[in-house]
């Protein structure tokens, strides 16, 4: 008999992790699956960062660290925010956690309660809506399709605001769409938000450096809303450090203090070794970021070309992150061996089982007609994968 709480019963398991697991199961059976379902860089963590971690072990960084992270790391993050984003923060406003994922959850738990509404633009990263549920808030989904490059407009945002709106979660560059809001587009949203002083803006900037349109723009740059913006970021994607588990927020003091209090009872600080590695990442040479960014841009161009060559797929040009999110409406409702592919989850399962390519159905991201392909893998694998996808789609009736 299961006695899990209602809170856990209401939670959906992560679709991306489920696809990855299914793909690994097929691989174990000896099937050559190409896995485009994962959301992580395929590069190794740069050596100078690994060296800093080894040094931390040897120098006995083995005792409990301050809950929000070492002051030296928070100072390095403050310096990064100044250098790269032209934003001024104090170390007290930074709270480090076990990844940007925990940071988003910390903030939601800190500010959202029963009855509070959180505006989540769709397509969204799968975890946002589940975290809002954990915080007992209500998701208000605002949908932007491929025809508007998956980006919400100021008018859509304003129409979704009610007296109960507590927060907006904005992800740019976006997972799963790769879309990047321009400075003008962010200004349009900021101007709306400026009229509603109680709304907290959670800006997930984890893909900041995987950007193909130049300098990253942070919504925190707009004076009229700055004191209500929480930046979420971390080392996972920029420095190929997903498994190190180190994220952070830069927040108004009251939110930073609340997250500090929450973490103090819950997880305490992230691992000291990961903290020292992250500190080295922020203080050291940033050349590794550009090397990886260029590889991702080349693969983005390749993927757009390969997917555009598949009849029926609607493809946009993602300007950041490492995902392609084509609209596959033309294939939904088609069948294989008499079995109807009723939605994008069915389509992704078909691509895995028959095409041996793992991708993630858009249903989990609030986009039932799309499929997410991660292109954080070798160019030749991308070519082979999309050729398999093309063949698999061609035989649907
Ligand atoms: C949009 C977005 N935010 C946050 C995260 C979590 O990052 P971290 O590894 O730092 O927890 C991810 C990871 O996939 C992501 O795609």
CSV table of C-alpha atoms and ligand atoms in Angstrom, one decimal:
chain,number,residue,atom,x,y,z
A,1,UNK,CA,0.0,0.0,0.0
A,2,UNK,CA,1.3,3.4,-0.9
A,3,UNK,CA,0.9,6.2,1.6
A,4,UNK,CA,2.6,9.0,-0.2
A,5,UNK,CA,1.4,12.5,0.5
A,6,UNK,CA,-1.0,14.2,-1.8
A,7,UNK,CA,1.8,16.6,-2.6
A,8,UNK,CA,3.9,13.8,-4.0
A,9,UNK,CA,1.0,12.0,-5.6
A,10,UNK,CA,0.1,15.2,-7.5
A,11,UNK,CA,3.7,15.5,-8.9
A,12,UNK,CA,4.5,14.2,-12.4
A,13,UNK,CA,7.7,12.3,-12.9
A,14,UNK,CA,10.2,14.1,-15.1
A,15,UNK,CA,9.5,13.2,-18.8
A,16,UNK,CA,13.1,14.0,-19.9
A,17,UNK,CA,14.6,11.7,-17.3
A,18,UNK,CA,12.1,9.0,-18.3
A,19,UNK,CA,13.0,9.2,-22.0
A,20,UNK,CA,16.7,9.1,-21.1
A,21,UNK,CA,16.1,6.0,-19.0
A,22,UNK,CA,14.1,4.2,-21.7
A,23,UNK,CA,16.8,5.0,-24.2
A,24,UNK,CA,19.4,3.5,-21.8
A,25,UNK,CA,17.3,0.4,-21.4
A,26,UNK,CA,17.2,-0.1,-25.2
A,27,UNK,CA,21.0,0.4,-25.4
A,28,UNK,CA,21.5,-2.3,-22.7
A,29,UNK,CA,19.5,-4.6,-25.0
A,30,UNK,CA,22.2,-3.9,-27.6
A,31,UNK,CA,20.2,-1.5,-29.7
A,32,UNK,CA,22.1,1.4,-31.2
A,33,UNK,CA,20.0,4.3,-29.9
A,34,UNK,CA,21.1,7.9,-30.5
A,35,UNK,CA,20.1,9.9,-27.4
A,36,UNK,CA,18.9,13.4,-28.2
A,37,UNK,CA,16.8,13.6,-25.1
A,38,UNK,CA,19.3,14.8,-22.6
A,39,UNK,CA,19.8,18.4,-21.5
A,40,UNK,CA,23.5,18.6,-20.9
A,41,UNK,CA,26.6,19.6,-22.7
A,42,UNK,CA,28.6,16.6,-24.1
A,43,UNK,CA,31.9,18.3,-23.1
A,44,UNK,CA,34.1,17.4,-20.1
A,45,UNK,CA,34.5,20.0,-17.3
A,46,UNK,CA,37.6,22.1,-18.2
A,47,UNK,CA,40.8,21.0,-16.5
A,48,UNK,CA,41.5,24.2,-14.5
A,49,UNK,CA,38.1,23.7,-12.8
A,50,UNK,CA,38.8,20.1,-12.0
A,51,UNK,CA,42.2,21.1,-10.6
A,52,UNK,CA,40.6,23.6,-8.2
A,53,UNK,CA,38.3,20.8,-7.0
A,54,UNK,CA,41.2,18.4,-6.4
A,55,UNK,CA,43.0,21.2,-4.5
A,56,UNK,CA,40.0,21.8,-2.3
A,57,UNK,CA,40.0,18.1,-1.4
A,58,UNK,CA,43.7,18.2,-0.5
A,59,UNK,CA,43.3,21.4,1.5
A,60,UNK,CA,40.5,19.8,3.6
A,61,UNK,CA,37.5,21.8,2.6
A,62,UNK,CA,35.6,19.1,4.4
A,63,UNK,CA,33.7,21.0,7.0
A,64,UNK,CA,30.2,22.5,6.9
A,65,UNK,CA,30.2,25.7,4.8
A,66,UNK,CA,28.0,28.7,5.3
A,67,UNK,CA,24.4,27.8,4.1
A,68,UNK,CA,24.4,30.2,1.1
A,69,UNK,CA,28.0,29.2,0.1
A,70,UNK,CA,31.4,30.4,0.9
A,71,UNK,CA,31.8,34.2,0.9
A,72,UNK,CA,34.7,33.8,-1.7
A,73,UNK,CA,32.3,32.1,-4.1
A,74,UNK,CA,29.6,34.6,-3.6
A,75,UNK,CA,32.1,37.4,-4.2
A,76,UNK,CA,33.2,35.7,-7.4
A,77,UNK,CA,29.5,35.5,-8.5
A,78,UNK,CA,29.1,39.2,-7.6
A,79,UNK,CA,32.1,40.0,-9.8
A,80,UNK,CA,30.7,37.9,-12.6
A,81,UNK,CA,27.4,39.8,-12.4
A,82,UNK,CA,29.2,43.1,-12.6
A,83,UNK,CA,31.6,42.0,-15.4
A,84,UNK,CA,29.2,40.2,-17.6
A,85,UNK,CA,25.7,41.6,-16.8
A,86,UNK,CA,26.6,45.1,-15.5
A,87,UNK,CA,24.5,44.4,-12.4
A,88,UNK,CA,25.4,45.4,-8.8
A,89,UNK,CA,24.7,42.9,-6.0
A,90,UNK,CA,26.1,42.4,-2.5
A,91,UNK,CA,27.4,38.9,-1.5
A,92,UNK,CA,24.4,38.7,0.9
A,93,UNK,CA,22.1,38.7,-2.0
A,94,UNK,CA,23.6,35.5,-3.5
A,95,UNK,CA,22.4,32.1,-2.3
A,96,UNK,CA,24.2,29.1,-3.8
A,97,UNK,CA,22.3,25.8,-4.0
A,98,UNK,CA,22.6,22.3,-5.4
A,99,UNK,CA,21.8,23.5,-8.9
A,100,UNK,CA,19.6,26.0,-10.7
A,101,UNK,CA,16.8,23.5,-10.3
A,102,UNK,CA,17.0,23.8,-6.5
A,103,UNK,CA,17.3,27.5,-6.8
A,104,UNK,CA,14.1,27.9,-8.8
A,105,UNK,CA,12.3,25.6,-6.3
A,106,UNK,CA,13.7,27.6,-3.3
A,107,UNK,CA,12.4,30.8,-4.7
A,108,UNK,CA,9.0,29.4,-5.4
A,109,UNK,CA,8.7,27.9,-1.9
A,110,UNK,CA,9.9,31.2,-0.5
A,111,UNK,CA,7.3,33.4,-2.2
A,112,UNK,CA,4.4,31.3,-3.3
A,113,UNK,CA,1.6,29.9,-1.2
A,114,UNK,CA,-1.9,28.4,-1.6
A,115,UNK,CA,-4.0,30.6,-3.9
A,116,UNK,CA,-1.1,32.4,-5.4
A,117,UNK,CA,-0.8,32.3,-9.2
A,118,UNK,CA,2.4,31.9,-11.1
A,119,UNK,CA,2.5,32.9,-14.7
A,120,UNK,CA,4.5,30.3,-16.7
A,121,UNK,CA,5.0,30.9,-20.4
A,122,UNK,CA,4.6,27.8,-22.5
A,123,UNK,CA,6.5,26.0,-23.9
A,124,UNK,CA,8.1,25.7,-20.4
A,125,UNK,CA,10.8,23.7,-18.8
A,126,UNK,CA,9.1,20.7,-17.3
A,127,UNK,CA,10.0,21.3,-13.7
A,128,UNK,CA,8.5,24.8,-13.3
A,129,UNK,CA,4.9,23.7,-13.2
A,130,UNK,CA,5.7,20.8,-10.9
A,131,UNK,CA,7.5,23.1,-8.5
A,132,UNK,CA,4.6,25.6,-8.5
A,133,UNK,CA,2.4,22.6,-7.5
A,134,UNK,CA,4.9,21.7,-4.7
A,135,UNK,CA,4.6,25.3,-3.4
A,136,UNK,CA,0.8,24.9,-3.6
A,137,UNK,CA,0.5,27.7,-6.1
A,138,UNK,CA,-1.6,27.7,-9.3
A,139,UNK,CA,0.0,27.6,-12.7
A,140,UNK,CA,-1.3,30.2,-15.2
A,141,UNK,CA,0.0,29.0,-18.5
A,142,UNK,CA,0.4,31.6,-21.3
A,143,UNK,CA,1.1,29.9,-24.6
A,144,UNK,CA,3.3,31.1,-27.4
A,145,UNK,CA,3.5,28.9,-30.5
A,146,UNK,CA,6.2,28.6,-33.1
A,147,UNK,CA,4.5,31.3,-35.2
A,148,UNK,CA,5.6,33.8,-32.5
A,149,UNK,CA,8.9,32.1,-32.1
A,150,UNK,CA,7.6,30.7,-28.8
A,151,UNK,CA,7.8,34.1,-27.1
A,152,UNK,CA,5.0,35.7,-25.2
A,153,UNK,CA,4.0,39.3,-26.0
A,154,UNK,CA,3.4,42.1,-23.4
A,155,UNK,CA,-0.3,42.0,-24.2
A,156,UNK,CA,-0.5,38.2,-23.5
A,157,UNK,CA,1.4,38.8,-20.2
A,158,UNK,CA,-0.9,41.6,-19.2
A,159,UNK,CA,-4.0,39.6,-20.0
A,160,UNK,CA,-2.8,36.8,-17.6
A,161,UNK,CA,-2.2,39.0,-14.6
A,162,UNK,CA,-4.8,39.0,-11.9
A,163,UNK,CA,-4.8,40.3,-8.3
A,164,UNK,CA,-3.5,36.9,-7.2
A,165,UNK,CA,-0.4,36.9,-9.5
A,166,UNK,CA,2.6,36.3,-7.4
A,167,UNK,CA,5.3,35.6,-9.9
A,168,UNK,CA,6.4,35.2,-13.5
A,169,UNK,CA,8.9,32.6,-14.5
A,170,UNK,CA,10.9,33.7,-17.6
A,171,UNK,CA,13.5,31.5,-19.2
A,172,UNK,CA,15.7,33.0,-21.8
A,173,UNK,CA,17.5,31.4,-23.6
A,174,UNK,CA,14.8,28.9,-23.3
A,175,UNK,CA,14.6,25.2,-22.7
A,176,UNK,CA,12.9,23.6,-24.6
A,177,UNK,CA,12.6,26.1,-27.5
A,178,UNK,CA,16.0,27.7,-27.7
A,179,UNK,CA,14.2,31.1,-28.1
A,180,UNK,CA,15.9,34.2,-26.8
A,181,UNK,CA,14.1,37.4,-25.9
A,182,UNK,CA,15.7,40.5,-27.4
A,183,UNK,CA,16.3,43.6,-25.3
A,184,UNK,CA,13.3,45.3,-26.8
A,185,UNK,CA,11.1,42.3,-26.1
A,186,UNK,CA,12.2,42.2,-22.5
A,187,UNK,CA,11.6,45.9,-22.2
A,188,UNK,CA,8.0,45.3,-23.4
A,189,UNK,CA,7.5,42.7,-20.7
A,190,UNK,CA,9.2,44.9,-18.1
A,191,UNK,CA,7.0,47.8,-18.9
A,192,UNK,CA,3.9,45.7,-18.2
A,193,UNK,CA,5.4,44.3,-15.0
A,194,UNK,CA,6.3,47.8,-13.8
A,195,UNK,CA,2.5,48.5,-13.4
A,196,UNK,CA,2.1,45.5,-11.0
A,197,UNK,CA,4.5,46.1,-8.1
A,198,UNK,CA,3.7,42.9,-6.3
A,199,UNK,CA,4.8,40.5,-9.0
A,200,UNK,CA,8.2,38.7,-8.5
A,201,UNK,CA,10.1,38.0,-11.7
A,202,UNK,CA,12.1,34.7,-11.7
A,203,UNK,CA,14.6,35.0,-14.5
A,204,UNK,CA,16.1,31.6,-15.3
A,205,UNK,CA,19.3,32.5,-17.1
A,206,UNK,CA,21.1,29.1,-16.9
A,207,UNK,CA,21.6,29.2,-20.7
A,208,UNK,CA,23.0,32.7,-20.6
A,209,UNK,CA,26.3,31.7,-22.4
A,210,UNK,CA,24.8,29.4,-25.0
A,211,UNK,CA,23.5,32.3,-27.1
A,212,UNK,CA,23.9,32.9,-30.9
A,213,UNK,CA,22.8,36.5,-31.1
A,214,UNK,CA,25.5,38.2,-29.1
A,215,UNK,CA,25.4,39.5,-25.6
A,216,UNK,CA,22.9,38.0,-23.1
A,217,UNK,CA,20.2,40.4,-22.0
A,218,UNK,CA,18.9,40.1,-18.5
A,219,UNK,CA,15.5,41.4,-17.5
A,220,UNK,CA,17.1,42.6,-14.3
A,221,UNK,CA,18.7,45.4,-16.2
A,222,UNK,CA,15.4,47.3,-16.3
A,223,UNK,CA,15.4,49.8,-13.5
A,224,UNK,CA,11.6,49.9,-13.3
A,225,UNK,CA,11.4,46.3,-12.0
A,226,UNK,CA,15.0,45.5,-10.9
A,227,UNK,CA,14.1,45.3,-7.2
A,228,UNK,CA,11.7,42.4,-7.9
A,229,UNK,CA,13.8,40.3,-10.2
A,230,UNK,CA,15.5,37.1,-9.0
A,231,UNK,CA,18.2,35.9,-11.4
A,232,UNK,CA,18.7,32.1,-11.4
A,233,UNK,CA,21.9,30.8,-12.8
A,234,UNK,CA,24.7,28.3,-12.2
A,235,UNK,CA,27.7,26.5,-13.7
A,236,UNK,CA,25.9,23.5,-15.2
A,237,UNK,CA,25.5,24.6,-18.8
A,238,UNK,CA,28.2,27.3,-19.2
A,239,UNK,CA,31.1,25.2,-17.9
A,240,UNK,CA,29.9,21.7,-18.6
A,241,UNK,CA,29.4,21.0,-14.9
A,242,UNK,CA,25.9,19.4,-14.8
A,243,UNK,CA,26.9,16.7,-12.3
A,244,UNK,CA,28.7,19.1,-9.9
A,245,UNK,CA,25.3,20.5,-8.8
A,246,UNK,CA,26.0,24.1,-8.2
A,247,UNK,CA,23.5,26.9,-8.9
A,248,UNK,CA,22.6,30.2,-7.4
A,249,UNK,CA,20.3,33.1,-7.2
A,250,UNK,CA,20.9,36.9,-7.1
A,251,UNK,CA,17.9,38.3,-5.4
A,252,UNK,CA,16.3,41.1,-3.5
A,253,UNK,CA,17.6,40.8,0.1
A,254,UNK,CA,14.3,39.6,1.5
A,255,UNK,CA,14.1,36.7,-1.0
A,256,UNK,CA,17.8,35.8,-0.5
A,257,UNK,CA,17.2,35.7,3.3
A,258,UNK,CA,14.1,33.6,2.9
A,259,UNK,CA,16.0,31.1,0.7
A,260,UNK,CA,18.8,31.0,3.1
A,261,UNK,CA,16.4,30.2,5.9
A,262,UNK,CA,14.8,27.5,3.8
A,263,UNK,CA,18.1,25.9,2.8
A,264,UNK,CA,19.3,26.1,6.4
A,265,UNK,CA,16.6,23.7,7.4
A,266,UNK,CA,16.6,21.6,4.3
A,267,UNK,CA,19.9,21.0,2.5
A,268,UNK,CA,22.4,23.4,4.0
A,269,UNK,CA,25.1,24.6,1.5
A,270,UNK,CA,25.9,22.8,-1.7
A,271,UNK,CA,29.0,20.6,-1.6
A,272,UNK,CA,32.2,22.5,-0.7
A,273,UNK,CA,34.2,20.8,-3.5
A,274,UNK,CA,31.6,21.9,-6.1
A,275,UNK,CA,31.7,25.4,-4.6
A,276,UNK,CA,35.5,25.7,-4.9
A,277,UNK,CA,35.3,24.3,-8.5
A,278,UNK,CA,32.6,26.9,-9.3
A,279,UNK,CA,34.7,29.7,-7.8
A,280,UNK,CA,37.6,28.7,-10.1
A,281,UNK,CA,35.2,28.7,-13.0
A,282,UNK,CA,34.1,32.3,-12.4
A,283,UNK,CA,37.5,33.6,-11.6
A,284,UNK,CA,39.5,31.8,-14.3
A,285,UNK,CA,39.8,32.2,-18.1
A,286,UNK,CA,36.4,32.2,-19.8
A,287,UNK,CA,37.8,30.9,-23.1
A,288,UNK,CA,36.2,27.5,-22.6
A,289,UNK,CA,32.7,29.0,-22.7
A,290,UNK,CA,33.4,30.5,-26.2
A,291,UNK,CA,34.8,27.2,-27.5
A,292,UNK,CA,31.7,25.3,-26.4
A,293,UNK,CA,29.4,28.0,-27.6
A,294,UNK,CA,30.9,27.9,-31.1
A,295,UNK,CA,30.4,24.1,-31.2
A,296,UNK,CA,26.8,24.5,-30.2
A,297,UNK,CA,26.2,27.1,-32.8
A,298,UNK,CA,27.7,24.9,-35.6
A,299,UNK,CA,25.4,22.1,-34.5
A,300,UNK,CA,22.4,24.4,-34.3
A,301,UNK,CA,23.0,25.4,-37.9
A,302,UNK,CA,23.3,21.7,-38.8
A,303,UNK,CA,20.1,20.7,-37.0
A,304,UNK,CA,18.0,23.5,-38.5
A,305,UNK,CA,19.2,22.4,-41.9
A,306,UNK,CA,18.6,18.7,-41.3
A,307,UNK,CA,15.1,19.2,-39.7
A,308,UNK,CA,14.1,21.7,-42.4
A,309,UNK,CA,14.7,19.0,-44.9
A,310,UNK,CA,12.1,16.7,-43.3
A,311,UNK,CA,8.7,17.2,-45.0
A,312,UNK,CA,5.9,18.5,-42.7
A,313,UNK,CA,8.1,19.7,-39.8
A,314,UNK,CA,7.8,23.4,-38.9
A,315,UNK,CA,11.2,24.5,-37.7
A,316,UNK,CA,12.2,27.8,-36.1
A,317,UNK,CA,15.7,29.1,-35.7
A,318,UNK,CA,16.6,28.7,-32.1
A,319,UNK,CA,19.0,31.5,-31.0
A,320,UNK,CA,20.2,29.9,-27.8
A,321,UNK,CA,20.5,26.8,-25.6
A,322,UNK,CA,21.0,23.5,-27.4
A,323,UNK,CA,17.5,22.3,-28.4
A,324,UNK,CA,15.5,22.2,-31.5
A,325,UNK,CA,11.7,22.2,-30.9
A,326,UNK,CA,10.0,21.5,-34.3
A,327,UNK,CA,6.3,21.5,-34.6
A,328,UNK,CA,5.3,18.0,-35.7
A,329,UNK,CA,1.5,18.6,-36.1
A,330,UNK,CA,1.7,17.1,-39.6
A,331,UNK,CA,2.5,13.7,-38.1
A,332,UNK,CA,0.3,13.7,-35.0
A,333,UNK,CA,-2.8,11.5,-35.7
A,334,UNK,CA,-0.9,9.4,-38.2
A,335,UNK,CA,-0.4,5.7,-37.5
A,336,UNK,CA,2.1,3.0,-37.6
A,337,UNK,CA,1.0,-0.7,-38.0
A,338,UNK,CA,-2.5,0.5,-37.2
A,339,UNK,CA,-1.5,2.2,-33.9
A,340,UNK,CA,-2.4,5.9,-33.9
A,341,UNK,CA,0.2,8.4,-32.6
A,342,UNK,CA,-2.3,10.6,-30.7
A,343,UNK,CA,0.1,13.2,-29.4
A,344,UNK,CA,3.8,14.2,-29.2
A,345,UNK,CA,4.5,11.7,-26.4
A,346,UNK,CA,3.4,8.9,-28.6
A,347,UNK,CA,5.4,10.3,-31.5
A,348,UNK,CA,8.6,10.5,-29.4
A,349,UNK,CA,8.0,6.9,-28.2
A,350,UNK,CA,7.6,5.8,-31.8
A,351,UNK,CA,10.8,7.6,-32.8
A,352,UNK,CA,12.6,5.8,-30.0
A,353,UNK,CA,11.2,2.4,-30.6
A,354,UNK,CA,11.2,2.4,-34.4
A,355,UNK,CA,13.8,5.0,-35.3
A,356,UNK,CA,16.1,4.4,-32.4
A,357,UNK,CA,16.4,8.2,-31.7
A,358,UNK,CA,15.5,9.4,-28.2
A,359,UNK,CA,13.8,12.8,-28.1
A,360,UNK,CA,11.2,14.2,-25.7
A,361,UNK,CA,7.6,14.8,-26.6
A,362,UNK,CA,6.5,18.4,-26.2
A,363,UNK,CA,3.4,17.5,-24.1
A,364,UNK,CA,5.5,17.6,-21.0
A,365,UNK,CA,6.7,21.1,-21.9
A,366,UNK,CA,3.1,22.3,-22.5
A,367,UNK,CA,3.5,22.1,-26.3
A,368,UNK,CA,1.6,19.0,-27.4
A,369,UNK,CA,2.5,19.2,-31.1
A,370,UNK,CA,6.3,19.6,-30.7
A,371,UNK,CA,9.2,17.3,-30.0
A,372,UNK,CA,12.4,18.4,-28.3
A,373,UNK,CA,15.7,17.3,-29.8
A,374,UNK,CA,18.8,18.1,-27.9
A,375,UNK,CA,21.8,18.8,-30.2
A,376,UNK,CA,24.5,18.6,-27.5
A,377,UNK,CA,26.2,15.7,-29.2
A,378,UNK,CA,28.6,15.0,-32.0
A,379,UNK,CA,27.8,16.3,-35.5
A,380,UNK,CA,27.9,12.9,-37.1
A,381,UNK,CA,25.4,11.6,-34.6
A,382,UNK,CA,23.1,14.4,-35.4
A,383,UNK,CA,23.3,13.7,-39.1
A,384,UNK,CA,22.5,10.0,-38.5
A,385,UNK,CA,19.8,10.7,-36.0
A,386,UNK,CA,17.9,13.1,-38.2
A,387,UNK,CA,18.2,10.7,-41.2
A,388,UNK,CA,16.6,8.1,-39.0
A,389,UNK,CA,13.9,10.5,-37.9
A,390,UNK,CA,13.2,11.4,-41.6
A,391,UNK,CA,12.9,7.7,-42.5
A,392,UNK,CA,10.7,6.8,-39.5
A,393,UNK,CA,8.3,9.7,-40.2
A,394,UNK,CA,8.1,8.9,-43.9
A,395,UNK,CA,6.5,5.5,-43.2
A,396,UNK,CA,3.7,6.9,-41.1
A,397,UNK,CA,0.3,6.6,-42.7
B,1,LIG,C1,15.8,26.0,-18.0
B,1,LIG,C2,16.5,25.2,-17.0
B,1,LIG,N1,16.7,25.7,-15.7
B,1,LIG,C3,17.4,25.0,-14.8
B,1,LIG,C4,18.0,23.8,-15.1
B,1,LIG,C5,18.7,23.1,-14.0
B,1,LIG,O1,20.1,23.4,-14.0
B,1,LIG,P1,21.0,22.7,-12.8
B,1,LIG,O2,21.7,21.6,-13.5
B,1,LIG,O3,21.9,23.9,-12.4
B,1,LIG,O4,20.1,22.3,-11.7
B,1,LIG,C6,17.9,23.3,-16.4
B,1,LIG,C7,18.5,22.0,-16.7
B,1,LIG,O5,18.2,21.3,-17.6
B,1,LIG,C8,17.2,24.0,-17.3
B,1,LIG,O6,17.0,23.5,-18.6
